[in-house]
Short mmCIF file of N, CA and C in Angstrom, two decimals:
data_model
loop_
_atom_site.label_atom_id
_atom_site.label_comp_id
_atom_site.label_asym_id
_atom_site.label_seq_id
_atom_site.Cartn_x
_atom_site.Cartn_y
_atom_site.Cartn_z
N UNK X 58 144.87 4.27 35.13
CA UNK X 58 144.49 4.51 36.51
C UNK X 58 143.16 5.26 36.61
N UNK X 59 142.80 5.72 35.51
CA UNK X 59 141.57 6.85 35.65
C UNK X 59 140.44 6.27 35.39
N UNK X 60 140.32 4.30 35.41
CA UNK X 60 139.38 3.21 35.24
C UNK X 60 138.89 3.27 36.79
N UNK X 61 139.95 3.77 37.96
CA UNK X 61 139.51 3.49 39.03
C UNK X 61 138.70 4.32 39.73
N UNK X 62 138.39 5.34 38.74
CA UNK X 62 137.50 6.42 39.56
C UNK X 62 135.94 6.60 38.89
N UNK X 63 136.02 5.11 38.22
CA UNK X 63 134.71 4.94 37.39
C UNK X 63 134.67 5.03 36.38
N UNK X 64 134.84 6.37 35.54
CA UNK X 64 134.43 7.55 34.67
C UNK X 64 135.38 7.32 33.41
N UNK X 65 136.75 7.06 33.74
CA UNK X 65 137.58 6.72 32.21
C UNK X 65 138.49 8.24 32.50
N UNK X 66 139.35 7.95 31.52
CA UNK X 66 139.56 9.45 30.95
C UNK X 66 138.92 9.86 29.63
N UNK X 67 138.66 11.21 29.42
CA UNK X 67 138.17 11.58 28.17
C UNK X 67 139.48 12.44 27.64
N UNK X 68 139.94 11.57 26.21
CA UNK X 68 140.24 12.91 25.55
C UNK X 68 139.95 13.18 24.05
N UNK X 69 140.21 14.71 24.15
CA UNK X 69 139.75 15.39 23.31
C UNK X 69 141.09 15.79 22.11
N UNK X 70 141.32 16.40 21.32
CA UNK X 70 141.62 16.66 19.97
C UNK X 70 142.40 18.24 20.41
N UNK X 71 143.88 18.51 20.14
CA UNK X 71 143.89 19.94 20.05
C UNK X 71 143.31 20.45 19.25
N UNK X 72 142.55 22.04 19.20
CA UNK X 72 141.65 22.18 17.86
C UNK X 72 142.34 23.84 18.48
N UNK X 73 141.60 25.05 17.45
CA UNK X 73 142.40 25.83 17.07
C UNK X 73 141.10 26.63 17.89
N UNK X 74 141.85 27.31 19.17
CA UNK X 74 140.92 28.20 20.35
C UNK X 74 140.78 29.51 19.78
N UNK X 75 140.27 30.09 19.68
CA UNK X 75 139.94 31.88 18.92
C UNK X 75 138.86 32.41 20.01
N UNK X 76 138.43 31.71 20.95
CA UNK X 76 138.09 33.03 21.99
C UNK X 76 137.51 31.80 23.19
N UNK X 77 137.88 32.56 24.49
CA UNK X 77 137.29 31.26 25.34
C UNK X 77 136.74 32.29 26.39
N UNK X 78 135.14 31.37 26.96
CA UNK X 78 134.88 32.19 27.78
C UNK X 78 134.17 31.60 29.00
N UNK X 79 133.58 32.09 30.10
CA UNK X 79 133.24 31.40 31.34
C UNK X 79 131.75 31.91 32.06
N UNK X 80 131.30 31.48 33.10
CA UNK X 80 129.80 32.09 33.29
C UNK X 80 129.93 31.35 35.03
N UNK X 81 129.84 32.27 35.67
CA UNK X 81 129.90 31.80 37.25
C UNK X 81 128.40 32.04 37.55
N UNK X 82 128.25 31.09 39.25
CA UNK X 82 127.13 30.96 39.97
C UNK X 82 127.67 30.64 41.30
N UNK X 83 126.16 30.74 42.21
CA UNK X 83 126.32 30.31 43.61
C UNK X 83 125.18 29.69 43.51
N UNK X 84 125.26 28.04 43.78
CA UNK X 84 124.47 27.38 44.38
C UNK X 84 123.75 27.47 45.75
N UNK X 85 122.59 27.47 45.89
CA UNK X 85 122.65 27.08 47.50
C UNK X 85 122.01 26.15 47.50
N UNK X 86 122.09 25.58 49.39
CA UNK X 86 121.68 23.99 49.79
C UNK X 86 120.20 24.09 49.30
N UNK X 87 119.39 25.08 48.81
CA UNK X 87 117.85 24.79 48.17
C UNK X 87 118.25 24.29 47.00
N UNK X 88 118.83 24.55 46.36
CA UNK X 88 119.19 24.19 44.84
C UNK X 88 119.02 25.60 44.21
N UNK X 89 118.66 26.48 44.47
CA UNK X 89 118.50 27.61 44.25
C UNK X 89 119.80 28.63 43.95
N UNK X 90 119.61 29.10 42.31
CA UNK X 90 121.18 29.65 42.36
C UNK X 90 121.14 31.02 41.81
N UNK X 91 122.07 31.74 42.03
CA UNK X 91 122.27 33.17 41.04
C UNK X 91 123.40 32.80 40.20
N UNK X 92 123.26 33.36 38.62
CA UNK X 92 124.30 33.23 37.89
C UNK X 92 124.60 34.70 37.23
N UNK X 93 125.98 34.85 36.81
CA UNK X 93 126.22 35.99 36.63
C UNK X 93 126.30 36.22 35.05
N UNK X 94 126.94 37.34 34.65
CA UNK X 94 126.96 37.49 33.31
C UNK X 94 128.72 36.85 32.58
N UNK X 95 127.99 36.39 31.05
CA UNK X 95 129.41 35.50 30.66
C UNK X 95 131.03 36.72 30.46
N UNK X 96 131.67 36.02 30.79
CA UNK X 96 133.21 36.91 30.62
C UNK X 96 133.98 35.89 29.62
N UNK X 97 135.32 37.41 29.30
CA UNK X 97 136.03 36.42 28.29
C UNK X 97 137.43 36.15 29.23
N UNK X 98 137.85 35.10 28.73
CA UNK X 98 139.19 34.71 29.53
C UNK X 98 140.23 35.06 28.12
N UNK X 99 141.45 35.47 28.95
CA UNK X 99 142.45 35.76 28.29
C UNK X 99 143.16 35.04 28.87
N UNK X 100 143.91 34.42 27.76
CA UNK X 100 145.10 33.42 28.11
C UNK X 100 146.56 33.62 27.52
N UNK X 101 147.28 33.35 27.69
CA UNK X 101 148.72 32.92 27.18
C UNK X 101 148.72 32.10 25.68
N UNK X 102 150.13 32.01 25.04
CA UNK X 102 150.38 31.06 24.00
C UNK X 102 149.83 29.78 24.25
N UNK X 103 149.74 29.37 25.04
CA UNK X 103 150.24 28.00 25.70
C UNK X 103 148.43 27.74 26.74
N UNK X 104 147.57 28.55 26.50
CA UNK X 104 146.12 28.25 26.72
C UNK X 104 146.24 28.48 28.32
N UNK X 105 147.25 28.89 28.96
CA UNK X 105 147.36 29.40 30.39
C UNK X 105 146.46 30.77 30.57
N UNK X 106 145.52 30.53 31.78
CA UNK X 106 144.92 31.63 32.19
C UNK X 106 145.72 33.28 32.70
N UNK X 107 145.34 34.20 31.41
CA UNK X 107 145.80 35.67 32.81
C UNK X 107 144.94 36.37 33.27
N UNK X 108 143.88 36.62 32.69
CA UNK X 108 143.12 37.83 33.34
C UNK X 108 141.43 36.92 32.80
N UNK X 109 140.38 37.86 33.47
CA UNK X 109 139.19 37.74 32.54
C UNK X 109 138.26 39.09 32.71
N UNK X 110 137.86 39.38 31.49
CA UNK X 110 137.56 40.13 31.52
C UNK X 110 135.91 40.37 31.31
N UNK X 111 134.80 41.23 31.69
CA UNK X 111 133.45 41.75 31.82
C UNK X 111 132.92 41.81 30.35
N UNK X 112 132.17 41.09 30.38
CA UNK X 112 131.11 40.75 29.25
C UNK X 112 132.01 40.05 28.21
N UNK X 113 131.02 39.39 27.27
CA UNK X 113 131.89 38.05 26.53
C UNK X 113 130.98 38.32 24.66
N UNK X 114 131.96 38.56 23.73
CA UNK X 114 131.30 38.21 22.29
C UNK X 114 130.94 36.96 22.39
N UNK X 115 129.91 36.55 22.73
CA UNK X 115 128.73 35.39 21.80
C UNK X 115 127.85 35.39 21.30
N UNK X 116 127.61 34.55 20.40
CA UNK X 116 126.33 34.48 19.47
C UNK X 116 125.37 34.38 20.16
N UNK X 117 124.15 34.52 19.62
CA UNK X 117 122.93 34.62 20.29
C UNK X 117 122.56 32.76 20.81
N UNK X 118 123.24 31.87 19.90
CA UNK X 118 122.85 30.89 19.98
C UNK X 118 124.33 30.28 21.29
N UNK X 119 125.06 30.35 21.41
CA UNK X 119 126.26 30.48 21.71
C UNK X 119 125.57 30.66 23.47
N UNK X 120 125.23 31.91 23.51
CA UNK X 120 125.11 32.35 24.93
C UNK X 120 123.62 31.52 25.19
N UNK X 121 122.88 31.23 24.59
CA UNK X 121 121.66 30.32 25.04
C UNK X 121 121.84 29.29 25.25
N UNK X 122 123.17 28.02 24.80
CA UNK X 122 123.39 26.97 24.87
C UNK X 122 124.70 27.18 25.97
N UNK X 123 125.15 28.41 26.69
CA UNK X 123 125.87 28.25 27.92
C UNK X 123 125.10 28.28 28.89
N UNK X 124 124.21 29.22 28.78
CA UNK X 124 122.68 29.29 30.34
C UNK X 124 122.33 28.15 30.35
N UNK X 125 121.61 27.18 29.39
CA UNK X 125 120.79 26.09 29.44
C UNK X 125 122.30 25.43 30.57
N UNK X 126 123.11 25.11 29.41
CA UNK X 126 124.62 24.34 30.42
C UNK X 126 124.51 24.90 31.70
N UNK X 127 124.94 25.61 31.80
CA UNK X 127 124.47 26.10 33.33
C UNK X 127 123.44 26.26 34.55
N UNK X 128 122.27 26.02 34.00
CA UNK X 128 121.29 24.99 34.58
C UNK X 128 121.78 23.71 34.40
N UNK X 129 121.85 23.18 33.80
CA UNK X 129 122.25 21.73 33.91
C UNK X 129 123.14 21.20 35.03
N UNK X 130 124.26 22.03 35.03
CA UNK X 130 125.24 22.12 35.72
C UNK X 130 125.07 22.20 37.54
N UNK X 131 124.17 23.68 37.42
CA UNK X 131 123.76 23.68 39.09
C UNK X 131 122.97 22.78 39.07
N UNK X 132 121.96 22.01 38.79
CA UNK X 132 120.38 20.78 38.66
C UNK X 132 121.61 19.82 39.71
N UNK X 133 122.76 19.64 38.63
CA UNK X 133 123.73 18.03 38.45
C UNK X 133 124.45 18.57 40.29
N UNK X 134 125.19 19.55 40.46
CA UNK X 134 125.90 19.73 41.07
C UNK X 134 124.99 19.73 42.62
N UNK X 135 123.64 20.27 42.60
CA UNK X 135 122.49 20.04 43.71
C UNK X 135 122.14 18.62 43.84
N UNK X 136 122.25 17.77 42.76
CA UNK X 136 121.52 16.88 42.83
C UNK X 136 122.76 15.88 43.84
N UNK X 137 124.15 16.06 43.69
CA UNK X 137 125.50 15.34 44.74
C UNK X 137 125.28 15.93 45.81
N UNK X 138 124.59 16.90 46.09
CA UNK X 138 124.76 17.73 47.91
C UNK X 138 125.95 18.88 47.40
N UNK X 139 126.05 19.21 46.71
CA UNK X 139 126.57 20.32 46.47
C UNK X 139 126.48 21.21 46.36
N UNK X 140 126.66 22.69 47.00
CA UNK X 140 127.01 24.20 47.25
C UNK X 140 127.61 24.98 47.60
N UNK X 141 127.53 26.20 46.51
CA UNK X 141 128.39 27.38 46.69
C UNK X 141 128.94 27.67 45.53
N UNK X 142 130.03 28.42 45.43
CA UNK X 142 130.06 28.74 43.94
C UNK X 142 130.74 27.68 42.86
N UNK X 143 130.70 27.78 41.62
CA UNK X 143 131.07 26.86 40.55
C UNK X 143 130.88 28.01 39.38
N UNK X 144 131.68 27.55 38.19
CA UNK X 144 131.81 28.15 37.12
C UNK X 144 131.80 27.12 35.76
N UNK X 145 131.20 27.68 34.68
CA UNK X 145 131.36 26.85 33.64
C UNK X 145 132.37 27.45 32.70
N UNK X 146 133.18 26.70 32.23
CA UNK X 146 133.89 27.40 31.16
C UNK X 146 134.03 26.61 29.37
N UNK X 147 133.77 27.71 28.52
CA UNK X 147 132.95 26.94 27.37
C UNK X 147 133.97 27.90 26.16
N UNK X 148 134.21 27.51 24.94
CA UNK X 148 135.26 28.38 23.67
C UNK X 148 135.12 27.76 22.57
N UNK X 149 135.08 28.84 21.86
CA UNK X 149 134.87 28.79 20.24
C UNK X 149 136.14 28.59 19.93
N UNK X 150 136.01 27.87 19.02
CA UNK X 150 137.08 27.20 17.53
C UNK X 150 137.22 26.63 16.70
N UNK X 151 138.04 26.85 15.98
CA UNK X 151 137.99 26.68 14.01
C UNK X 151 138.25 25.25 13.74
N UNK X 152 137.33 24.41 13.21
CA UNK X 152 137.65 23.08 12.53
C UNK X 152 138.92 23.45 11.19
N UNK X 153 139.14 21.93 10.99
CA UNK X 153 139.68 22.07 9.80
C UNK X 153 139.30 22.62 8.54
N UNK X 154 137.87 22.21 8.31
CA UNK X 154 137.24 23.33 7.26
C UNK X 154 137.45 24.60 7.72
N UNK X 155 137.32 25.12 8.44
CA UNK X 155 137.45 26.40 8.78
C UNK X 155 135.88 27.47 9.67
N UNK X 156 135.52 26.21 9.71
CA UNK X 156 133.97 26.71 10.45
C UNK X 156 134.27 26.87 11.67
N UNK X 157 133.36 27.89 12.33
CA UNK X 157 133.58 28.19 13.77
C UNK X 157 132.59 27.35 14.53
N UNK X 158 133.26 26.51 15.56
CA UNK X 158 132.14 25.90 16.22
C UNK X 158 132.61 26.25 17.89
N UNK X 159 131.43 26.05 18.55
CA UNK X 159 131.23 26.46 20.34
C UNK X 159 131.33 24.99 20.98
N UNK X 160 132.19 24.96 21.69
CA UNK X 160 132.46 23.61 22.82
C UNK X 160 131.70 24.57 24.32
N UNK X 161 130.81 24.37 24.47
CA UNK X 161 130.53 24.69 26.13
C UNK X 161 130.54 23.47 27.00
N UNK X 162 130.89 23.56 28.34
CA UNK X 162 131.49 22.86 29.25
C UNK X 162 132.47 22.27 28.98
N UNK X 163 133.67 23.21 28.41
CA UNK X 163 134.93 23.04 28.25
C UNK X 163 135.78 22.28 29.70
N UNK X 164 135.26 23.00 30.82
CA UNK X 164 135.58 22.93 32.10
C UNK X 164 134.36 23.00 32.88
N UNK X 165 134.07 22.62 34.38
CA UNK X 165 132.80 22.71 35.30
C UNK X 165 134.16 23.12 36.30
N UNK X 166 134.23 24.08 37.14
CA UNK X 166 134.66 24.23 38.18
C UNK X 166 133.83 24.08 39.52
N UNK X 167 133.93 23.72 40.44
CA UNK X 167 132.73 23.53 41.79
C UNK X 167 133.90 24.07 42.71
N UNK X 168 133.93 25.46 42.99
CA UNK X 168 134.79 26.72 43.25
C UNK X 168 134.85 27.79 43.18
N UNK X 169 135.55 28.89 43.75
CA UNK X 169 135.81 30.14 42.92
C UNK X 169 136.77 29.78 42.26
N UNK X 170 136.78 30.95 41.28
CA UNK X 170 137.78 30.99 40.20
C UNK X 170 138.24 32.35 40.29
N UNK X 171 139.14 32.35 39.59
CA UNK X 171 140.13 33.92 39.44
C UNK X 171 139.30 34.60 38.89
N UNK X 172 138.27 34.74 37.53
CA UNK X 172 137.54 35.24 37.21
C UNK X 172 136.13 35.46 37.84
N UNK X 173 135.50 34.78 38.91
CA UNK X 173 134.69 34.60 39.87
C UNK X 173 133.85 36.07 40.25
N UNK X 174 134.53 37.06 40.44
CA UNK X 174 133.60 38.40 40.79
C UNK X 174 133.43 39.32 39.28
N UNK X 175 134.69 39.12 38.86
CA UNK X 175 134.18 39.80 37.17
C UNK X 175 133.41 39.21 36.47
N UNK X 176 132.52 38.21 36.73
CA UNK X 176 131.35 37.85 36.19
C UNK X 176 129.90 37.96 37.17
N UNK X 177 130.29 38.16 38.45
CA UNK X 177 129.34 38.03 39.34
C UNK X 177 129.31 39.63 39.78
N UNK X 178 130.00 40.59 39.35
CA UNK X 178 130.14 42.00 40.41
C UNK X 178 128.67 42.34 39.79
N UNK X 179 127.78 42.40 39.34
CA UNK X 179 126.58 42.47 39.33
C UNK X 179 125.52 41.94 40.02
N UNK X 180 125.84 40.80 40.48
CA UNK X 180 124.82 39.96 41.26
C UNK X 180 125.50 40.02 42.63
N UNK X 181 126.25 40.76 43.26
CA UNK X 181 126.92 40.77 44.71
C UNK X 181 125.74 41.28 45.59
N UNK X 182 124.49 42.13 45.08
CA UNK X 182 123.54 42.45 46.23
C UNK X 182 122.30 41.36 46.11
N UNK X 183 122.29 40.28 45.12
CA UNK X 183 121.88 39.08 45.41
C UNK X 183 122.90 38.06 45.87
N UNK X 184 124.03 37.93 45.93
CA UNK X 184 125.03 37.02 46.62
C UNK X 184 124.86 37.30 48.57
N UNK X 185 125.33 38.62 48.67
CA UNK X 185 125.16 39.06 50.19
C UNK X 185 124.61 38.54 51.18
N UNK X 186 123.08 38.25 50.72
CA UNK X 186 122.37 37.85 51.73
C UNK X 186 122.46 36.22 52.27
N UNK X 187 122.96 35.81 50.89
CA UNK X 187 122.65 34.45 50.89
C UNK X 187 123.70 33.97 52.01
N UNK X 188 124.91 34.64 51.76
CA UNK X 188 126.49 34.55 52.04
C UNK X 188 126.28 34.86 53.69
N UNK X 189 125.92 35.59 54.19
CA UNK X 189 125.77 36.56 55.34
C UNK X 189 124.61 35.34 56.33
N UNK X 190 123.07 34.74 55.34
CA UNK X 190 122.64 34.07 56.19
C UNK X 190 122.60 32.78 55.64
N UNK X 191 122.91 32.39 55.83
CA UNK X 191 122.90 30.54 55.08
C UNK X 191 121.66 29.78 55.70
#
């Protein structure tokens, strides 16, 4: 059924999660966005979201290849007529060799998310205005 919405389904491989994390923004109708700083998500056995928490362990290369994603992301999401907030969510994990590798755009949310101000409570006196005058 997922032939009828164009796109296919994609799937992917369970692989072994050891830290997952996320990076919110607000688009606006300029294309013009603020993004906040990356957080880590804490989850359950079972890869269920509970909390997230302020600032995120990534590599230097890690956190440069989530910003770029995240331009990409607001570019793609401006370029449908789309605005307001969205989140990317991106996690490291262990191949079978045992190497650590980074999946970013694990998820694109075009939303808030539960984690949504604990990545943005820094950028709320650049959010304000935007929010207040559209």
């Amino acid at each position: 059924s997922m032939i009828d919405y164009g796109e296919g389904l994609q799937i992917e491989p369970f692989v072994d999660v050891v830290a997952e994390f996320a990076i919110h923004g607000w688009l606006d109708p300029s294309g013009a966005s603020v993004v906040g700083e990356p957080t880590t998500l804490v989850s359950d056995a079972d890869g269920a979201w509970l909390a997230s928490s302020a600032g995120a362990d990534l590599h230097v290369d890690e956190r440069t290849e989530l910003e770029r994603a995240t331009a990409r992301v607001a570019n793609e999401l401006h370029s449908i007529g789309y605005h307001g907030p969205f989140g990317v969510d991106a996690f490291r994990w262990v191949d079978a060799e045992g190497a650590s590798r980074f999946r970013v755009l694990g998820e694109l949310n075009a939303r808030f998310t539960m984690g949504y101000f604990v990545g943005m409570q820094e950028r709320l006196g650049d959010l304000l205005p935007r929010w207040l005058d559209p």
